[in-house]
Tab-separated table of C-alpha atoms in Angstrom:
chain	number	residue	atom	x	y	z
A	1	MET	CA	-107.933	-37.312	6.074
A	2	LYS	CA	-108.994	-34.135	4.097
A	3	ARG	CA	-107.288	-32.578	1.212
A	4	ILE	CA	-107.807	-29.602	-1.061
A	5	VAL	CA	-108.185	-30.234	-4.863
A	6	ALA	CA	-109.119	-28.230	-7.921
A	7	HIS	CA	-112.040	-29.747	-9.877
A	8	ASN	CA	-114.042	-28.259	-12.741
A	9	LYS	CA	-112.504	-24.835	-11.901
A	10	LYS	CA	-113.653	-24.985	-8.359
A	11	VAL	CA	-111.640	-25.717	-5.241
A	12	GLU	CA	-113.013	-28.490	-3.029
A	13	ILE	CA	-112.254	-30.271	0.177
A	14	ILE	CA	-112.375	-33.934	-0.283
A	15	GLU	CA	-111.872	-37.027	1.966
A	16	ASP	CA	-108.878	-39.316	1.035
A	17	GLN	CA	-107.081	-42.203	2.461
A	18	MET	CA	-104.569	-41.572	5.184
A	19	PRO	CA	-100.981	-42.152	3.948
A	20	THR	CA	-98.871	-44.811	5.633
A	21	LEU	CA	-95.219	-45.626	5.928
A	22	ASP	CA	-95.694	-49.257	4.758
A	23	GLY	CA	-92.709	-50.263	2.564
A	24	LYS	CA	-91.228	-46.718	2.824
A	25	PRO	CA	-88.257	-46.820	5.216
A	26	SER	CA	-86.933	-43.495	3.972
A	27	TYR	CA	-90.022	-41.471	4.462
A	28	VAL	CA	-91.666	-39.492	7.345
A	29	LEU	CA	-95.316	-39.049	8.111
A	30	ILE	CA	-96.100	-35.430	8.882
A	31	LYS	CA	-99.165	-33.815	10.482
A	32	THR	CA	-99.453	-30.546	8.513
A	33	MET	CA	-99.524	-27.309	10.544
A	34	TYR	CA	-99.329	-24.702	7.743
A	35	SER	CA	-99.104	-24.815	3.951
A	36	ALA	CA	-98.436	-21.867	1.622
A	37	ILE	CA	-100.579	-21.001	-1.403
A	38	SER	CA	-98.521	-20.171	-4.542
A	39	PRO	CA	-101.013	-18.129	-6.545
A	40	GLY	CA	-99.164	-18.355	-9.922
A	41	THR	CA	-98.858	-22.132	-10.051
A	42	GLU	CA	-102.050	-23.117	-8.284
A	43	LEU	CA	-104.379	-20.703	-10.080
A	44	SER	CA	-102.946	-22.068	-13.417
A	45	LEU	CA	-103.990	-25.569	-12.212
A	46	LEU	CA	-107.442	-24.315	-11.136
A	47	ALA	CA	-107.913	-22.817	-14.599
A	48	ALA	CA	-106.893	-26.147	-16.281
A	49	SER	CA	-109.136	-28.346	-14.149
A	50	GLU	CA	-112.142	-28.596	-16.425
A	51	ASN	CA	-113.209	-32.267	-16.142
A	52	LYS	CA	-110.042	-32.994	-14.177
A	53	GLN	CA	-108.966	-33.133	-10.625
A	54	PHE	CA	-105.608	-31.682	-9.499
A	55	HIS	CA	-104.169	-31.765	-5.969
A	56	LEU	CA	-103.155	-28.370	-4.991
A	57	GLY	CA	-100.083	-27.171	-3.020
A	58	TYR	CA	-96.436	-27.900	-2.812
A	59	SER	CA	-94.915	-26.048	0.172
A	60	ALA	CA	-95.709	-26.792	3.775
A	61	MET	CA	-94.554	-27.543	7.267
A	62	GLY	CA	-95.721	-29.679	10.152
A	63	GLU	CA	-94.931	-32.112	12.976
A	64	VAL	CA	-93.456	-35.477	12.383
A	65	VAL	CA	-95.776	-38.227	13.758
A	66	GLU	CA	-93.914	-41.288	12.465
A	67	CYS	CA	-90.528	-42.107	10.981
A	68	GLY	CA	-89.479	-44.793	8.571
A	69	SER	CA	-86.749	-47.194	9.792
A	70	ASP	CA	-84.045	-45.479	7.759
A	71	ILE	CA	-84.718	-42.011	9.118
A	72	THR	CA	-81.974	-40.749	11.560
A	73	ASP	CA	-82.045	-36.944	11.214
A	74	VAL	CA	-85.380	-36.294	12.732
A	75	LYS	CA	-87.713	-38.016	15.247
A	76	LYS	CA	-91.417	-38.010	16.319
A	77	GLY	CA	-92.450	-34.566	17.501
A	78	ASP	CA	-89.853	-32.612	15.432
A	79	LEU	CA	-91.010	-29.783	13.191
A	80	VAL	CA	-90.051	-30.075	9.549
A	81	ALA	CA	-90.392	-27.910	6.376
A	82	CYS	CA	-91.159	-29.817	3.221
A	83	TYR	CA	-91.455	-29.083	-0.453
A	84	GLY	CA	-92.529	-30.768	-3.731
A	85	ALA	CA	-95.660	-32.297	-5.211
A	86	PRO	CA	-96.857	-35.068	-5.294
A	87	TYR	CA	-95.455	-35.474	-1.755
A	88	VAL	CA	-96.524	-32.059	-0.433
A	89	HIS	CA	-99.937	-30.702	-1.019
A	90	HIS	CA	-102.642	-28.892	0.986
A	91	ASP	CA	-103.392	-32.181	2.931
A	92	GLU	CA	-103.833	-32.819	6.545
A	93	TYR	CA	-101.152	-35.502	6.490
A	94	LEU	CA	-98.119	-35.691	4.265
A	95	LEU	CA	-95.788	-38.690	3.422
A	96	VAL	CA	-92.426	-37.066	2.494
A	97	PRO	CA	-89.130	-38.693	1.445
A	98	LYS	CA	-86.013	-37.707	3.400
A	99	THR	CA	-84.586	-35.854	0.394
A	100	LEU	CA	-87.484	-33.270	0.476
A	101	TYR	CA	-87.624	-32.002	4.086
A	102	ALA	CA	-85.499	-29.895	6.514
A	103	LYS	CA	-85.782	-29.804	10.303
A	104	VAL	CA	-87.154	-26.545	11.571
A	105	PRO	CA	-85.129	-25.130	14.588
A	106	ASP	CA	-87.061	-23.751	17.596
A	107	SER	CA	-85.977	-20.309	16.831
A	108	VAL	CA	-87.785	-20.248	13.436
A	109	ASP	CA	-91.406	-19.275	13.153
A	110	PRO	CA	-93.377	-22.330	11.706
A	111	LYS	CA	-95.285	-19.935	9.532
A	112	GLU	CA	-92.189	-18.644	7.937
A	113	ALA	CA	-90.924	-22.222	7.461
A	114	ALA	CA	-94.131	-23.013	5.401
A	115	LEU	CA	-92.794	-20.928	2.579
A	116	CYS	CA	-89.796	-23.339	2.137
A	117	GLY	CA	-90.859	-24.456	-1.264
A	118	LEU	CA	-90.967	-20.833	-2.600
A	119	GLY	CA	-87.662	-20.178	-0.767
A	120	ALA	CA	-85.985	-23.089	-2.483
A	121	ILE	CA	-87.260	-22.025	-5.966
A	122	ALA	CA	-85.924	-18.497	-5.269
A	123	ILE	CA	-82.570	-19.723	-4.102
A	124	HIS	CA	-82.288	-22.048	-7.113
A	125	ALA	CA	-83.003	-19.133	-9.533
A	126	LEU	CA	-80.132	-17.219	-8.152
A	127	ARG	CA	-77.900	-20.195	-8.531
A	128	ILE	CA	-78.893	-20.510	-12.146
A	129	ALA	CA	-78.048	-16.806	-12.621
A	130	ASN	CA	-74.521	-17.773	-11.421
A	131	LEU	CA	-73.727	-14.282	-10.115
A	132	GLN	CA	-70.466	-13.322	-8.322
A	133	PHE	CA	-70.000	-11.069	-5.363
A	134	GLY	CA	-70.827	-7.479	-6.211
A	135	GLU	CA	-72.534	-8.184	-9.505
A	136	THR	CA	-75.781	-6.539	-10.516
A	137	ALA	CA	-79.124	-8.512	-10.632
A	138	VAL	CA	-82.327	-7.018	-11.995
A	139	ILE	CA	-85.443	-8.770	-10.652
A	140	VAL	CA	-88.531	-8.173	-12.874
A	141	GLY	CA	-91.898	-9.100	-11.309
A	142	LEU	CA	-92.477	-8.754	-7.560
A	143	GLY	CA	-94.960	-11.335	-6.654
A	144	VAL	CA	-93.995	-13.533	-3.766
A	145	LEU	CA	-91.255	-15.297	-5.757
A	146	GLY	CA	-89.674	-12.135	-7.077
A	147	GLN	CA	-89.805	-10.566	-3.638
A	148	LEU	CA	-88.006	-13.587	-2.173
A	149	ILE	CA	-85.312	-13.580	-4.891
A	150	ALA	CA	-84.770	-9.856	-4.409
A	151	LYS	CA	-84.413	-10.250	-0.566
A	152	ILE	CA	-82.077	-13.289	-0.914
A	153	ALA	CA	-80.028	-11.572	-3.482
A	154	ASN	CA	-79.709	-8.607	-1.220
A	155	ALA	CA	-78.701	-10.758	1.705
A	156	ALA	CA	-75.927	-12.121	-0.571
A	157	ALA	CA	-74.652	-8.597	-1.237
A	158	TYR	CA	-75.408	-8.545	-4.899
A	159	ASN	CA	-76.408	-5.141	-6.233
A	160	VAL	CA	-80.142	-5.554	-6.554
A	161	ILE	CA	-82.503	-3.516	-8.798
A	162	ALA	CA	-86.130	-4.607	-8.808
A	163	TYR	CA	-89.141	-3.696	-10.869
A	164	ASP	CA	-92.900	-4.234	-10.887
A	165	LEU	CA	-95.864	-2.328	-12.204
A	166	SER	CA	-97.468	-2.403	-8.858
A	167	LYS	CA	-96.265	0.478	-6.580
A	168	SER	CA	-97.421	-1.414	-3.466
A	169	ARG	CA	-95.192	-4.344	-4.300
A	170	VAL	CA	-92.323	-1.978	-5.008
A	171	ASP	CA	-92.816	-0.202	-1.738
A	172	MET	CA	-92.573	-3.512	0.152
A	173	LEU	CA	-88.888	-3.784	-0.962
A	174	LYS	CA	-88.203	-0.086	-0.448
A	175	GLU	CA	-88.954	-0.589	3.145
A	176	GLU	CA	-85.785	-2.821	3.204
A	177	LYS	CA	-83.824	-0.269	1.276
A	178	ILE	CA	-83.700	-2.442	-1.839
A	179	THR	CA	-83.556	-0.287	-5.010
A	180	SER	CA	-86.921	-0.865	-6.684
A	181	PHE	CA	-89.106	0.945	-9.177
A	182	SER	CA	-92.628	0.902	-10.738
A	183	SER	CA	-91.385	2.923	-13.723
A	184	VAL	CA	-89.383	1.215	-16.550
A	185	GLU	CA	-87.592	4.496	-17.262
A	186	ASP	CA	-86.466	5.021	-13.678
A	187	MET	CA	-85.271	1.410	-13.516
A	188	GLU	CA	-83.214	1.783	-16.826
A	189	GLU	CA	-81.692	4.952	-15.520
A	190	ALA	CA	-80.704	3.178	-12.296
A	191	ILE	CA	-79.133	0.293	-14.258
A	192	HIS	CA	-77.128	2.743	-16.390
A	193	LEU	CA	-75.956	4.764	-13.351
A	194	GLU	CA	-75.063	1.834	-11.064
A	195	THR	CA	-73.261	-0.172	-13.814
A	196	ASN	CA	-71.448	2.769	-15.400
A	197	GLY	CA	-73.407	2.198	-18.535
A	198	GLN	CA	-72.314	-1.460	-18.908
A	199	GLY	CA	-75.596	-3.089	-18.072
A	200	ALA	CA	-76.715	-5.578	-15.531
A	201	ASP	CA	-75.044	-9.040	-15.201
A	202	ALA	CA	-78.294	-10.860	-15.137
A	203	VAL	CA	-82.063	-10.126	-15.345
A	204	LEU	CA	-84.354	-12.528	-13.631
A	205	LEU	CA	-87.818	-12.620	-15.187
A	206	CYS	CA	-90.347	-13.535	-12.546
A	207	THR	CA	-93.521	-12.458	-14.264
A	208	GLY	CA	-96.227	-14.598	-15.936
A	209	GLY	CA	-98.390	-14.054	-18.912
A	210	LYS	CA	-96.623	-16.517	-21.388
A	211	ARG	CA	-95.651	-14.062	-24.181
A	212	SER	CA	-94.201	-10.979	-22.691
A	213	PRO	CA	-92.487	-7.902	-24.238
A	214	LEU	CA	-90.027	-8.108	-21.380
A	215	THR	CA	-88.189	-10.934	-23.134
A	216	HIS	CA	-87.210	-8.281	-25.750
A	217	GLU	CA	-86.750	-5.424	-23.372
A	218	CYS	CA	-84.604	-7.143	-20.876
A	219	LEU	CA	-81.807	-7.835	-23.430
A	220	LYS	CA	-81.281	-4.033	-23.558
A	221	TRP	CA	-80.691	-4.031	-19.742
A	222	ILE	CA	-77.961	-6.604	-19.603
A	223	ARG	CA	-74.209	-6.139	-20.369
A	224	THR	CA	-72.480	-7.863	-23.219
A	225	LYS	CA	-72.299	-11.663	-22.261
A	226	GLY	CA	-75.009	-10.936	-19.682
A	227	LYS	CA	-77.785	-13.449	-18.679
A	228	ALA	CA	-81.528	-13.580	-18.997
A	229	VAL	CA	-82.996	-16.025	-16.580
A	230	ILE	CA	-86.556	-17.235	-16.962
A	231	VAL	CA	-88.146	-17.935	-13.606
A	232	GLY	CA	-91.782	-17.235	-14.258
A	233	ASP	CA	-94.190	-18.678	-16.813
A	234	ILE	CA	-92.913	-16.949	-19.800
A	235	GLU	CA	-92.236	-18.281	-23.320
A	236	PRO	CA	-88.610	-17.897	-24.225
A	237	ASP	CA	-89.254	-15.574	-27.149
A	238	PHE	CA	-85.994	-13.740	-27.494
A	239	PRO	CA	-85.009	-11.814	-30.753
A	240	ARG	CA	-81.850	-13.345	-32.342
A	241	ASP	CA	-80.356	-9.910	-33.307
A	242	LEU	CA	-80.444	-8.617	-29.803
A	243	MET	CA	-79.046	-11.900	-28.372
A	244	PHE	CA	-76.322	-11.962	-31.067
A	245	ALA	CA	-75.371	-8.418	-30.407
A	246	LYS	CA	-74.868	-9.009	-26.725
A	247	GLU	CA	-73.769	-12.639	-26.905
A	248	ALA	CA	-76.392	-13.017	-24.271
A	249	GLU	CA	-76.999	-16.270	-22.247
A	250	LEU	CA	-80.541	-17.519	-21.867
A	251	ARG	CA	-81.047	-19.653	-18.749
A	252	ILE	CA	-84.094	-21.477	-17.459
A	253	SER	CA	-84.643	-21.908	-13.765
A	254	ARG	CA	-86.711	-25.106	-13.015
A	255	ALA	CA	-88.402	-25.407	-9.718
A	256	GLY	CA	-86.309	-25.800	-6.562
A	257	GLY	CA	-83.147	-27.350	-7.872
A	258	PRO	CA	-81.443	-30.633	-8.976
A	259	GLY	CA	-83.628	-33.623	-8.034
A	260	ARG	CA	-86.873	-32.092	-9.017
A	261	TYR	CA	-88.962	-34.555	-11.098
A	262	ASP	CA	-86.314	-37.287	-10.734
A	263	LYS	CA	-88.002	-40.426	-9.332
A	264	VAL	CA	-84.736	-41.816	-8.080
A	265	TYR	CA	-84.113	-38.681	-5.967
A	266	GLU	CA	-87.630	-38.046	-4.855
A	267	LYS	CA	-89.688	-41.225	-4.810
A	268	GLU	CA	-86.812	-43.517	-3.948
A	269	ALA	CA	-85.220	-40.982	-1.619
A	270	ILE	CA	-81.792	-41.475	-2.990
A	271	ASP	CA	-79.742	-38.312	-2.593
A	272	TYR	CA	-77.101	-37.103	-5.166
A	273	PRO	CA	-73.470	-37.276	-3.870
A	274	TYR	CA	-72.753	-33.987	-2.042
A	275	GLU	CA	-69.339	-33.642	-3.751
A	276	TYR	CA	-70.915	-33.738	-7.317
A	277	VAL	CA	-74.277	-32.065	-6.703
A	278	ARG	CA	-73.587	-29.474	-4.073
A	279	TRP	CA	-77.096	-27.900	-4.164
A	280	THR	CA	-80.134	-30.166	-4.690
A	281	GLU	CA	-83.778	-29.134	-4.154
A	282	GLY	CA	-83.561	-30.572	-0.526
A	283	ARG	CA	-80.394	-28.708	0.330
A	284	ASN	CA	-81.936	-25.465	-0.999
A	285	VAL	CA	-84.831	-26.026	1.468
A	286	TYR	CA	-82.159	-26.446	4.205
A	287	GLU	CA	-80.582	-23.187	3.053
A	288	TYR	CA	-83.813	-21.270	3.196
A	289	ILE	CA	-84.313	-22.431	6.791
A	290	ARG	CA	-80.773	-21.289	7.549
A	291	LEU	CA	-81.538	-17.967	6.233
A	292	LEU	CA	-84.538	-17.678	8.503
A	293	LYS	CA	-82.623	-19.057	11.513
A	294	GLU	CA	-79.938	-16.350	11.106
A	295	LYS	CA	-82.424	-13.598	10.369
A	296	ARG	CA	-80.826	-12.944	6.927
A	297	VAL	CA	-84.150	-12.452	5.257
A	298	ASP	CA	-87.482	-11.112	6.450
A	299	VAL	CA	-90.568	-12.946	5.171
A	300	ARG	CA	-92.920	-11.712	7.768
A	301	PRO	CA	-94.765	-9.499	5.147
A	302	PHE	CA	-95.770	-12.647	3.376
A	303	ILE	CA	-97.384	-14.463	6.265
A	304	LYS	CA	-99.947	-11.867	7.479
A	305	ASP	CA	-102.895	-13.471	5.633
A	306	ILE	CA	-103.691	-16.746	7.372
A	307	VAL	CA	-106.917	-18.758	6.622
A	308	ASP	CA	-108.282	-21.852	8.326
A	309	PHE	CA	-108.309	-25.068	6.329
A	310	GLU	CA	-112.122	-25.107	5.984
A	311	GLU	CA	-112.139	-21.587	4.616
A	312	ALA	CA	-109.385	-22.167	1.983
A	313	PRO	CA	-111.763	-22.904	-0.967
A	314	LEU	CA	-113.378	-19.437	-0.590
A	315	GLU	CA	-109.858	-17.797	-0.489
A	316	PHE	CA	-108.822	-19.625	-3.657
A	317	GLU	CA	-112.038	-18.345	-5.375
A	318	LYS	CA	-111.122	-14.780	-4.372
A	319	LEU	CA	-107.728	-15.142	-5.854
A	320	PHE	CA	-109.062	-16.745	-8.991
A	321	GLU	CA	-111.582	-13.955	-9.475
A	322	LYS	CA	-108.924	-11.425	-8.714
A	323	GLU	CA	-110.801	-10.114	-5.695
A	324	SER	CA	-107.610	-10.428	-3.735
A	325	ALA	CA	-104.201	-8.927	-4.597
A	326	THR	CA	-102.379	-10.800	-1.881
A	327	LEU	CA	-98.967	-12.201	-2.671
A	328	THR	CA	-99.672	-15.458	-0.855
A	329	LYS	CA	-101.823	-16.894	1.926
A	330	LEU	CA	-101.006	-19.556	4.572
A	331	ILE	CA	-103.524	-22.280	5.293
A	332	ARG	CA	-103.669	-23.306	8.988
A	333	TYR	CA	-104.526	-26.779	9.984
A	334	GLN	CA	-106.299	-27.760	13.240
């Protein structure tokens, strides 16, 4: 089979061995239909690939072609959404444990389902923010992840205020009547007015760039005992005096939820007890699919740019060289 890798700061298509279900009763073999490029994560890997080879991708969907003996919730021919490296990459075939996929209903567009990894990450970020009904969430950084968080928060009836330097990204949310700004001053005024001067309950930082002045600024936007949630690739450089004055909480949102990077949950496909860990990364994937099924969120603006598998290296190059400002691209498999 073919797979996409980063090697020496170039993206290549290589031939690799076809995965098999041998000795893996709790896995399914999937023929990939679509996978989603996550520019932030994957371009970072590309930049770090000097004298190294990294497999790219972590969010996809496809058709089940074979099931392990312990699989009971899907069958051959079903469509599933799946998330999480090293099981999900930009590969023609994927071998995925039962804890990392969700069945895709007939009513859900397969292209939308391919964003399931990003959807799970967005959902987990909001869970980490631990907001209650009616509270105010400020979303800073409107790449595809920030956009998804804003849309899902809006669907949950939180009071959403969003910000990005890019007016075009801001306008994408304005089309859904989500309060959003490309000016910090305008955003600050909205926070003041909509919270009666108290401040937002949480700020979710979805930007990149490691060290960012936003880690200082966001503490001015939250209420006393409010929360700053790091979602993007930012160093947690928060001044003690501002945190002390607000008794602010700093929270880190890691990937798609509990289970990520746990070999027992992922590799061995042993789920956490439902009554003790309500929302795992796999259950967050299911929740994203439910939101699509019930038309709670509209992700169609993110799936307009579709490239064939063989053309993907060129598209990565455009993203890496900043010749493309797209939020994400879908890779289509034959």
